[in-house]
Amino acid sequence: MNYLSDSANHISESVLWWGWGDARQNRAINSLAEQTQSRHNRMARAASRSNRQLQERITNEISGVQGRFDEVLEIIELRFQLAEYDEYQVRTNARKTFRALAAQTDPVSSEFHDVDGYWMPPAALAMRDLIQGTGIDMQENLDRARERDRLRTELLALSVGVCFEQPLLQPPAISHLLALDPALESDGEPTEEGISQEAGPRQVVSNGWRQLWKQCARGDFGAAAYQQLQTRLRELVEAEPATLSSAQLRTWTDAIRALAPTSATGAEGVGATIDSLYEHVKDSLKEVPAIPTPAEGLQSDDLEQWRHFLQELIEEPSAAERPLLEALRSLRSGYTAGGDDPTWKQPAGGLPDLFLHDIVADGVAPAQRAIALRLAAPWLLQTVDAIFHGAAANSKLSRELRHRALRVTVSSDGADPVELEKLERRIASWARPEIPSSSSQAAIVAVCLAVAFLFFTCDQAVLGVLSLLGLAIPFWRHRQAIATAEDERLTYEQMFAELQREIAATKIALADEERAQERASQQVKHSASRLRNVLSGSTMRSGESGSL
């Protein structure tokens, strides 16, 4: 029986063990299956996401290519429309013609079909015939171009005259351009006085007019142009406000001070600035001839500038072409044709700013600087007055004096009376510290005697004696307080005496500095008077000599 019971137990244990083993195995299999399924799901989602992104990218690329293709087609269509304009063909032929003339070869195109209202065909024909010397209708074409756009025709004539060495074109073009508004904003005819109808105060000068200004001032275009430039600039200056604005005055003051950088301050610094300006003005005016002699040939920078103006005039679209060119600009980033103003029309600066540049900048031609000094003399005198009066306003000197814990403002007249009075009251309060009063001392003595008497009547002799000895303490403290007060009084009186000595020394030093400054101010006044005389004498009539 025991044997059968043990066998049954063993069998049941074996069965139990195998059952638990199958469960663990099943759990492991299920876990592995779940992990595999989860990995499969993640891979499927990633593949689906990549697929979707790829599809979107392909769609976007196709859309972008389609959009660019449509844009290219639209650009091509606009270019074909632009090529159909007669003005475009005229400009193309003009470009080829002038390139051939510059290369001294036969022009590719000899015909310019006239376009109603467009100035380029007759102007290009006139320029070609003049350069080649073959046209009999040159003047007629030039007059017709002037009727359509006088400004651009004259600017083209001057550019061609400079670039192709045709002096006959220059005088009439220069005369008309100088008479126009310096901003070259309109094609208005000049008035009888020579001032454009568009001219006004605080005028802006364009790059084209400024280039003409510089070369006329140097004498590159002859005596007549030099004389006319001075007359025209004088008219423009008279049309400007008589005084500089506050912002312009600051700019002029800073520029004049920069002529003579100095570490000196006050009147000495102003004197150095005005003396330097005087020498600068004197040197700039003393050897300028009545009519400057032009240099042999144009400077390379000037020639390059006129070539650039010529190219811009040829490439500038007509009013009819501008809508198409604006459409091209909206389709093509960086497409500039027909958009911004040409450089000859862009501003070079205001009239006072350009005069200031000619006065102080390095590398300016002597005749150009002399014109600026003569015509801008009132503005320069205003600047000198501002510099001089700025120094005179700071003629009274003062200094804050500090001594230990004391502080007072001192001038050449002495210390500030209000501050000095406050200091005296403060020192007086420090020199009289609080001392125990006699009545309080008497009260303490009376109390000590009463206590001693009480102890003696109670047969407490020792305590009575100690109470009598306590009478010495109030007397000792009173004497100690009096000694301390005397020491403090002496200390603060000594401090006040030292402060008075420093105030006296500072007063003398400031008086000496003010006398030195007054001498410097007199020198500044003399220098400013000299400069005013030179500048006043420099505002001479057009064409007079600039020598002192």
PDB file of N, CA and C in Angstrom, residues 316-391:
ATOM      1  N   GLU A 316      16.649 101.790 -71.094  1.00  0.00           N
ATOM      2  CA  GLU A 316      15.461 102.215 -70.359  1.00  0.00           C
ATOM      3  C   GLU A 316      14.200 101.967 -71.191  1.00  0.00           C
ATOM      4  N   PRO A 317      13.217 101.244 -70.639  1.00  0.00           N
ATOM      5  CA  PRO A 317      12.014 100.931 -71.416  1.00  0.00           C
ATOM      6  C   PRO A 317      11.110 102.143 -71.568  1.00  0.00           C
ATOM      7  N   SER A 318      10.258 102.070 -72.567  1.00  0.00           N
ATOM      8  CA  SER A 318       9.274 103.129 -72.782  1.00  0.00           C
ATOM      9  C   SER A 318       8.100 102.923 -71.828  1.00  0.00           C
ATOM     10  N   ALA A 319       7.230 103.905 -71.772  1.00  0.00           N
ATOM     11  CA  ALA A 319       6.063 103.816 -70.891  1.00  0.00           C
ATOM     12  C   ALA A 319       5.151 102.660 -71.288  1.00  0.00           C
ATOM     13  N   ALA A 320       5.053 102.355 -72.593  1.00  0.00           N
ATOM     14  CA  ALA A 320       4.192 101.265 -73.045  1.00  0.00           C
ATOM     15  C   ALA A 320       4.719  99.898 -72.610  1.00  0.00           C
ATOM     16  N   GLU A 321       6.035  99.761 -72.456  1.00  0.00           N
ATOM     17  CA  GLU A 321       6.621  98.469 -72.099  1.00  0.00           C
ATOM     18  C   GLU A 321       6.640  98.210 -70.595  1.00  0.00           C
ATOM     19  N   ARG A 322       6.479  99.216 -69.807  1.00  0.00           N
ATOM     20  CA  ARG A 322       6.650  99.043 -68.359  1.00  0.00           C
ATOM     21  C   ARG A 322       5.687  98.038 -67.735  1.00  0.00           C
ATOM     22  N   PRO A 323       4.389  97.985 -68.128  1.00  0.00           N
ATOM     23  CA  PRO A 323       3.526  96.959 -67.520  1.00  0.00           C
ATOM     24  C   PRO A 323       4.031  95.539 -67.747  1.00  0.00           C
ATOM     25  N   LEU A 324       4.528  95.267 -68.962  1.00  0.00           N
ATOM     26  CA  LEU A 324       5.081  93.936 -69.235  1.00  0.00           C
ATOM     27  C   LEU A 324       6.317  93.670 -68.393  1.00  0.00           C
ATOM     28  N   LEU A 325       7.171  94.662 -68.271  1.00  0.00           N
ATOM     29  CA  LEU A 325       8.392  94.487 -67.485  1.00  0.00           C
ATOM     30  C   LEU A 325       8.070  94.319 -66.008  1.00  0.00           C
ATOM     31  N   GLU A 326       7.044  94.995 -65.519  1.00  0.00           N
ATOM     32  CA  GLU A 326       6.639  94.803 -64.133  1.00  0.00           C
ATOM     33  C   GLU A 326       6.122  93.388 -63.922  1.00  0.00           C
ATOM     34  N   ALA A 327       5.394  92.869 -64.911  1.00  0.00           N
ATOM     35  CA  ALA A 327       4.927  91.486 -64.828  1.00  0.00           C
ATOM     36  C   ALA A 327       6.113  90.520 -64.817  1.00  0.00           C
ATOM     37  N   LEU A 328       7.136  90.804 -65.623  1.00  0.00           N
ATOM     38  CA  LEU A 328       8.340  89.964 -65.609  1.00  0.00           C
ATOM     39  C   LEU A 328       9.047  90.036 -64.266  1.00  0.00           C
ATOM     40  N   ARG A 329       9.081  91.207 -63.671  1.00  0.00           N
ATOM     41  CA  ARG A 329       9.712  91.344 -62.353  1.00  0.00           C
ATOM     42  C   ARG A 329       8.976  90.514 -61.306  1.00  0.00           C
ATOM     43  N   SER A 330       7.648  90.459 -61.403  1.00  0.00           N
ATOM     44  CA  SER A 330       6.890  89.678 -60.430  1.00  0.00           C
ATOM     45  C   SER A 330       7.099  88.182 -60.619  1.00  0.00           C
ATOM     46  N   LEU A 331       7.453  87.751 -61.833  1.00  0.00           N
ATOM     47  CA  LEU A 331       7.661  86.325 -62.095  1.00  0.00           C
ATOM     48  C   LEU A 331       9.102  85.900 -61.866  1.00  0.00           C
ATOM     49  N   ARG A 332      10.034  86.794 -62.136  1.00  0.00           N
ATOM     50  CA  ARG A 332      11.458  86.447 -62.036  1.00  0.00           C
ATOM     51  C   ARG A 332      12.098  87.285 -60.935  1.00  0.00           C
ATOM     52  N   SER A 333      12.544  86.599 -59.881  1.00  0.00           N
ATOM     53  CA  SER A 333      13.225  87.299 -58.788  1.00  0.00           C
ATOM     54  C   SER A 333      14.549  87.855 -59.291  1.00  0.00           C
ATOM     55  N   GLY A 334      14.796  89.140 -59.024  1.00  0.00           N
ATOM     56  CA  GLY A 334      16.044  89.766 -59.434  1.00  0.00           C
ATOM     57  C   GLY A 334      15.992  90.394 -60.805  1.00  0.00           C
ATOM     58  N   TYR A 335      14.823  90.311 -61.469  1.00  0.00           N
ATOM     59  CA  TYR A 335      14.705  90.950 -62.778  1.00  0.00           C
ATOM     60  C   TYR A 335      14.506  92.443 -62.564  1.00  0.00           C
ATOM     61  N   THR A 336      15.482  93.256 -62.984  1.00  0.00           N
ATOM     62  CA  THR A 336      15.484  94.678 -62.634  1.00  0.00           C
ATOM     63  C   THR A 336      15.086  95.587 -63.784  1.00  0.00           C
ATOM     64  N   ALA A 337      15.018  95.071 -64.986  1.00  0.00           N
ATOM     65  CA  ALA A 337      14.722  95.946 -66.127  1.00  0.00           C
ATOM     66  C   ALA A 337      13.357  96.577 -65.958  1.00  0.00           C
ATOM     67  N   GLY A 338      13.322  97.893 -66.113  1.00  0.00           N
ATOM     68  CA  GLY A 338      12.058  98.597 -66.043  1.00  0.00           C
ATOM     69  C   GLY A 338      11.556  98.845 -64.641  1.00  0.00           C
ATOM     70  N   GLY A 339      12.343  98.501 -63.624  1.00  0.00           N
ATOM     71  CA  GLY A 339      11.874  98.657 -62.258  1.00  0.00           C
ATOM     72  C   GLY A 339      12.419  99.906 -61.601  1.00  0.00           C
ATOM     73  N   ASP A 340      13.605  99.788 -61.033  1.00  0.00           N
ATOM     74  CA  ASP A 340      14.191 100.906 -60.305  1.00  0.00           C
ATOM     75  C   ASP A 340      14.585 102.028 -61.266  1.00  0.00           C
ATOM     76  N   ASP A 341      14.669 103.222 -60.692  1.00  0.00           N
ATOM     77  CA  ASP A 341      15.129 104.354 -61.488  1.00  0.00           C
ATOM     78  C   ASP A 341      16.575 104.132 -61.926  1.00  0.00           C
ATOM     79  N   PRO A 342      16.962 104.638 -63.101  1.00  0.00           N
ATOM     80  CA  PRO A 342      18.368 104.534 -63.514  1.00  0.00           C
ATOM     81  C   PRO A 342      19.256 105.326 -62.554  1.00  0.00           C
ATOM     82  N   THR A 343      20.526 104.983 -62.533  1.00  0.00           N
ATOM     83  CA  THR A 343      21.431 105.611 -61.566  1.00  0.00           C
ATOM     84  C   THR A 343      21.578 107.106 -61.821  1.00  0.00           C
ATOM     85  N   TRP A 344      21.457 107.547 -63.077  1.00  0.00           N
ATOM     86  CA  TRP A 344      21.597 108.985 -63.331  1.00  0.00           C
ATOM     87  C   TRP A 344      20.468 109.780 -62.702  1.00  0.00           C
ATOM     88  N   LYS A 345      19.378 109.110 -62.386  1.00  0.00           N
ATOM     89  CA  LYS A 345      18.230 109.788 -61.794  1.00  0.00           C
ATOM     90  C   LYS A 345      18.184 109.645 -60.277  1.00  0.00           C
ATOM     91  N   GLN A 346      18.962 108.736 -59.733  1.00  0.00           N
ATOM     92  CA  GLN A 346      18.950 108.503 -58.287  1.00  0.00           C
ATOM     93  C   GLN A 346      19.656 109.648 -57.559  1.00  0.00           C
ATOM     94  N   PRO A 347      19.251 109.927 -56.314  1.00  0.00           N
ATOM     95  CA  PRO A 347      19.788 111.109 -55.613  1.00  0.00           C
ATOM     96  C   PRO A 347      21.243 110.929 -55.184  1.00  0.00           C
ATOM     97  N   ALA A 348      22.019 111.988 -55.372  1.00  0.00           N
ATOM     98  CA  ALA A 348      23.389 112.034 -54.865  1.00  0.00           C
ATOM     99  C   ALA A 348      23.456 112.708 -53.504  1.00  0.00           C
ATOM    100  N   GLY A 349      22.425 113.499 -53.154  1.00  0.00           N
ATOM    101  CA  GLY A 349      22.401 114.197 -51.870  1.00  0.00           C
ATOM    102  C   GLY A 349      21.763 115.566 -52.017  1.00  0.00           C
ATOM    103  N   GLY A 350      21.566 116.225 -50.885  1.00  0.00           N
ATOM    104  CA  GLY A 350      21.044 117.582 -50.905  1.00  0.00           C
ATOM    105  C   GLY A 350      22.139 118.591 -51.214  1.00  0.00           C
ATOM    106  N   LEU A 351      21.733 119.782 -51.583  1.00  0.00           N
ATOM    107  CA  LEU A 351      22.693 120.821 -51.961  1.00  0.00           C
ATOM    108  C   LEU A 351      23.662 121.144 -50.812  1.00  0.00           C
ATOM    109  N   PRO A 352      23.207 121.390 -49.570  1.00  0.00           N
ATOM    110  CA  PRO A 352      24.174 121.647 -48.482  1.00  0.00           C
ATOM    111  C   PRO A 352      25.106 120.469 -48.219  1.00  0.00           C
ATOM    112  N   ASP A 353      24.592 119.251 -48.339  1.00  0.00           N
ATOM    113  CA  ASP A 353      25.433 118.075 -48.096  1.00  0.00           C
ATOM    114  C   ASP A 353      26.554 117.979 -49.130  1.00  0.00           C
ATOM    115  N   LEU A 354      26.232 118.239 -50.382  1.00  0.00           N
ATOM    116  CA  LEU A 354      27.251 118.151 -51.437  1.00  0.00           C
ATOM    117  C   LEU A 354      28.269 119.284 -51.314  1.00  0.00           C
ATOM    118  N   PHE A 355      27.816 120.485 -50.945  1.00  0.00           N
ATOM    119  CA  PHE A 355      28.767 121.573 -50.699  1.00  0.00           C
ATOM    120  C   PHE A 355      29.715 121.215 -49.542  1.00  0.00           C
ATOM    121  N   LEU A 356      29.167 120.637 -48.484  1.00  0.00           N
ATOM    122  CA  LEU A 356      30.011 120.249 -47.352  1.00  0.00           C
ATOM    123  C   LEU A 356      31.039 119.210 -47.779  1.00  0.00           C
ATOM    124  N   HIS A 357      30.623 118.258 -48.598  1.00  0.00           N
ATOM    125  CA  HIS A 357      31.567 117.255 -49.095  1.00  0.00           C
ATOM    126  C   HIS A 357      32.692 117.920 -49.880  1.00  0.00           C
ATOM    127  N   ASP A 358      32.336 118.857 -50.748  1.00  0.00           N
ATOM    128  CA  ASP A 358      33.361 119.526 -51.553  1.00  0.00           C
ATOM    129  C   ASP A 358      34.303 120.363 -50.695  1.00  0.00           C
ATOM    130  N   ILE A 359      33.828 120.838 -49.545  1.00  0.00           N
ATOM    131  CA  ILE A 359      34.671 121.678 -48.683  1.00  0.00           C
ATOM    132  C   ILE A 359      35.657 120.856 -47.884  1.00  0.00           C
ATOM    133  N   VAL A 360      35.231 119.725 -47.331  1.00  0.00           N
ATOM    134  CA  VAL A 360      36.066 119.003 -46.360  1.00  0.00           C
ATOM    135  C   VAL A 360      36.656 117.703 -46.888  1.00  0.00           C
ATOM    136  N   ALA A 361      36.113 117.144 -47.955  1.00  0.00           N
ATOM    137  CA  ALA A 361      36.564 115.822 -48.393  1.00  0.00           C
ATOM    138  C   ALA A 361      37.923 115.906 -49.071  1.00  0.00           C
ATOM    139  N   ASP A 362      38.658 114.834 -48.988  1.00  0.00           N
ATOM    140  CA  ASP A 362      39.944 114.736 -49.683  1.00  0.00           C
ATOM    141  C   ASP A 362      39.701 114.385 -51.152  1.00  0.00           C
ATOM    142  N   GLY A 363      40.640 114.776 -51.994  1.00  0.00           N
ATOM    143  CA  GLY A 363      40.563 114.422 -53.405  1.00  0.00           C
ATOM    144  C   GLY A 363      39.646 115.282 -54.247  1.00  0.00           C
ATOM    145  N   VAL A 364      39.096 116.354 -53.680  1.00  0.00           N
ATOM    146  CA  VAL A 364      38.226 117.251 -54.446  1.00  0.00           C
ATOM    147  C   VAL A 364      39.095 118.227 -55.232  1.00  0.00           C
ATOM    148  N   ALA A 365      38.727 118.464 -56.474  1.00  0.00           N
ATOM    149  CA  ALA A 365      39.498 119.395 -57.315  1.00  0.00           C
ATOM    150  C   ALA A 365      39.487 120.793 -56.699  1.00  0.00           C
ATOM    151  N   PRO A 366      40.610 121.539 -56.779  1.00  0.00           N
ATOM    152  CA  PRO A 366      40.675 122.882 -56.172  1.00  0.00           C
ATOM    153  C   PRO A 366      39.572 123.818 -56.668  1.00  0.00           C
ATOM    154  N   ALA A 367      39.286 123.807 -57.966  1.00  0.00           N
ATOM    155  CA  ALA A 367      38.247 124.694 -58.480  1.00  0.00           C
ATOM    156  C   ALA A 367      36.876 124.298 -57.956  1.00  0.00           C
ATOM    157  N   GLN A 368      36.634 123.009 -57.835  1.00  0.00           N
ATOM    158  CA  GLN A 368      35.353 122.537 -57.294  1.00  0.00           C
ATOM    159  C   GLN A 368      35.213 122.931 -55.823  1.00  0.00           C
ATOM    160  N   ARG A 369      36.303 122.818 -55.061  1.00  0.00           N
ATOM    161  CA  ARG A 369      36.268 123.221 -53.656  1.00  0.00           C
ATOM    162  C   ARG A 369      36.078 124.740 -53.529  1.00  0.00           C
ATOM    163  N   ALA A 370      36.717 125.484 -54.411  1.00  0.00           N
ATOM    164  CA  ALA A 370      36.594 126.946 -54.346  1.00  0.00           C
ATOM    165  C   ALA A 370      35.160 127.388 -54.610  1.00  0.00           C
ATOM    166  N   ILE A 371      34.487 126.749 -55.564  1.00  0.00           N
ATOM    167  CA  ILE A 371      33.080 127.084 -55.827  1.00  0.00           C
ATOM    168  C   ILE A 371      32.238 126.817 -54.590  1.00  0.00           C
ATOM    169  N   ALA A 372      32.475 125.689 -53.940  1.00  0.00           N
ATOM    170  CA  ALA A 372      31.700 125.360 -52.743  1.00  0.00           C
ATOM    171  C   ALA A 372      31.946 126.377 -51.630  1.00  0.00           C
ATOM    172  N   LEU A 373      33.203 126.801 -51.453  1.00  0.00           N
ATOM    173  CA  LEU A 373      33.503 127.778 -50.403  1.00  0.00           C
ATOM    174  C   LEU A 373      32.864 129.129 -50.691  1.00  0.00           C
ATOM    175  N   ARG A 374      32.846 129.518 -51.944  1.00  0.00           N
ATOM    176  CA  ARG A 374      32.264 130.822 -52.280  1.00  0.00           C
ATOM    177  C   ARG A 374      30.755 130.825 -52.086  1.00  0.00           C
ATOM    178  N   LEU A 375      30.098 129.773 -52.581  1.00  0.00           N
ATOM    179  CA  LEU A 375      28.639 129.778 -52.586  1.00  0.00           C
ATOM    180  C   LEU A 375      28.044 129.333 -51.258  1.00  0.00           C
ATOM    181  N   ALA A 376      28.751 128.484 -50.534  1.00  0.00           N
ATOM    182  CA  ALA A 376      28.239 128.000 -49.248  1.00  0.00           C
ATOM    183  C   ALA A 376      28.805 128.783 -48.078  1.00  0.00           C
ATOM    184  N   ALA A 377      29.411 129.942 -48.350  1.00  0.00           N
ATOM    185  CA  ALA A 377      30.014 130.736 -47.272  1.00  0.00           C
ATOM    186  C   ALA A 377      29.017 131.093 -46.174  1.00  0.00           C
ATOM    187  N   PRO A 378      27.753 131.471 -46.470  1.00  0.00           N
ATOM    188  CA  PRO A 378      26.820 131.774 -45.377  1.00  0.00           C
ATOM    189  C   PRO A 378      26.582 130.584 -44.454  1.00  0.00           C
ATOM    190  N   TRP A 379      26.484 129.399 -45.022  1.00  0.00           N
ATOM    191  CA  TRP A 379      26.270 128.207 -44.191  1.00  0.00           C
ATOM    192  C   TRP A 379      27.527 127.896 -43.383  1.00  0.00           C
ATOM    193  N   LEU A 380      28.699 128.132 -43.987  1.00  0.00           N
ATOM    194  CA  LEU A 380      29.939 127.890 -43.259  1.00  0.00           C
ATOM    195  C   LEU A 380      30.105 128.894 -42.125  1.00  0.00           C
ATOM    196  N   LEU A 381      29.724 130.145 -42.365  1.00  0.00           N
ATOM    197  CA  LEU A 381      29.782 131.155 -41.298  1.00  0.00           C
ATOM    198  C   LEU A 381      28.804 130.830 -40.170  1.00  0.00           C
ATOM    199  N   GLN A 382      27.638 130.309 -40.523  1.00  0.00           N
ATOM    200  CA  GLN A 382      26.686 129.880 -39.488  1.00  0.00           C
ATOM    201  C   GLN A 382      27.297 128.774 -38.633  1.00  0.00           C
ATOM    202  N   THR A 383      28.010 127.882 -39.260  1.00  0.00           N
ATOM    203  CA  THR A 383      28.662 126.795 -38.516  1.00  0.00           C
ATOM    204  C   THR A 383      29.748 127.342 -37.608  1.00  0.00           C
ATOM    205  N   VAL A 384      30.562 128.285 -38.122  1.00  0.00           N
ATOM    206  CA  VAL A 384      31.620 128.897 -37.305  1.00  0.00           C
ATOM    207  C   VAL A 384      31.015 129.613 -36.110  1.00  0.00           C
ATOM    208  N   ASP A 385      29.930 130.345 -36.330  1.00  0.00           N
ATOM    209  CA  ASP A 385      29.271 131.052 -35.222  1.00  0.00           C
ATOM    210  C   ASP A 385      28.763 130.073 -34.175  1.00  0.00           C
ATOM    211  N   ALA A 386      28.209 128.948 -34.627  1.00  0.00           N
ATOM    212  CA  ALA A 386      27.707 127.953 -33.679  1.00  0.00           C
ATOM    213  C   ALA A 386      28.847 127.373 -32.846  1.00  0.00           C
ATOM    214  N   ILE A 387      29.984 127.112 -33.490  1.00  0.00           N
ATOM    215  CA  ILE A 387      31.138 126.581 -32.756  1.00  0.00           C
ATOM    216  C   ILE A 387      31.667 127.614 -31.775  1.00  0.00           C
ATOM    217  N   PHE A 388      31.750 128.879 -32.215  1.00  0.00           N
ATOM    218  CA  PHE A 388      32.300 129.942 -31.364  1.00  0.00           C
ATOM    219  C   PHE A 388      31.384 130.219 -30.168  1.00  0.00           C
ATOM    220  N   HIS A 389      30.088 130.357 -30.419  1.00  0.00           N
ATOM    221  CA  HIS A 389      29.162 130.665 -29.325  1.00  0.00           C
ATOM    222  C   HIS A 389      29.014 129.487 -28.382  1.00  0.00           C
ATOM    223  N   GLY A 390      29.206 128.279 -28.894  1.00  0.00           N
ATOM    224  CA  GLY A 390      29.182 127.120 -28.008  1.00  0.00           C
ATOM    225  C   GLY A 390      30.318 127.152 -27.013  1.00  0.00           C
ATOM    226  N   ALA A 391      31.481 127.651 -27.438  1.00  0.00           N
ATOM    227  CA  ALA A 391      32.607 127.774 -26.506  1.00  0.00           C
ATOM    228  C   ALA A 391      32.402 128.937 -25.548  1.00  0.00           C
TER     229      ALA A 391
END
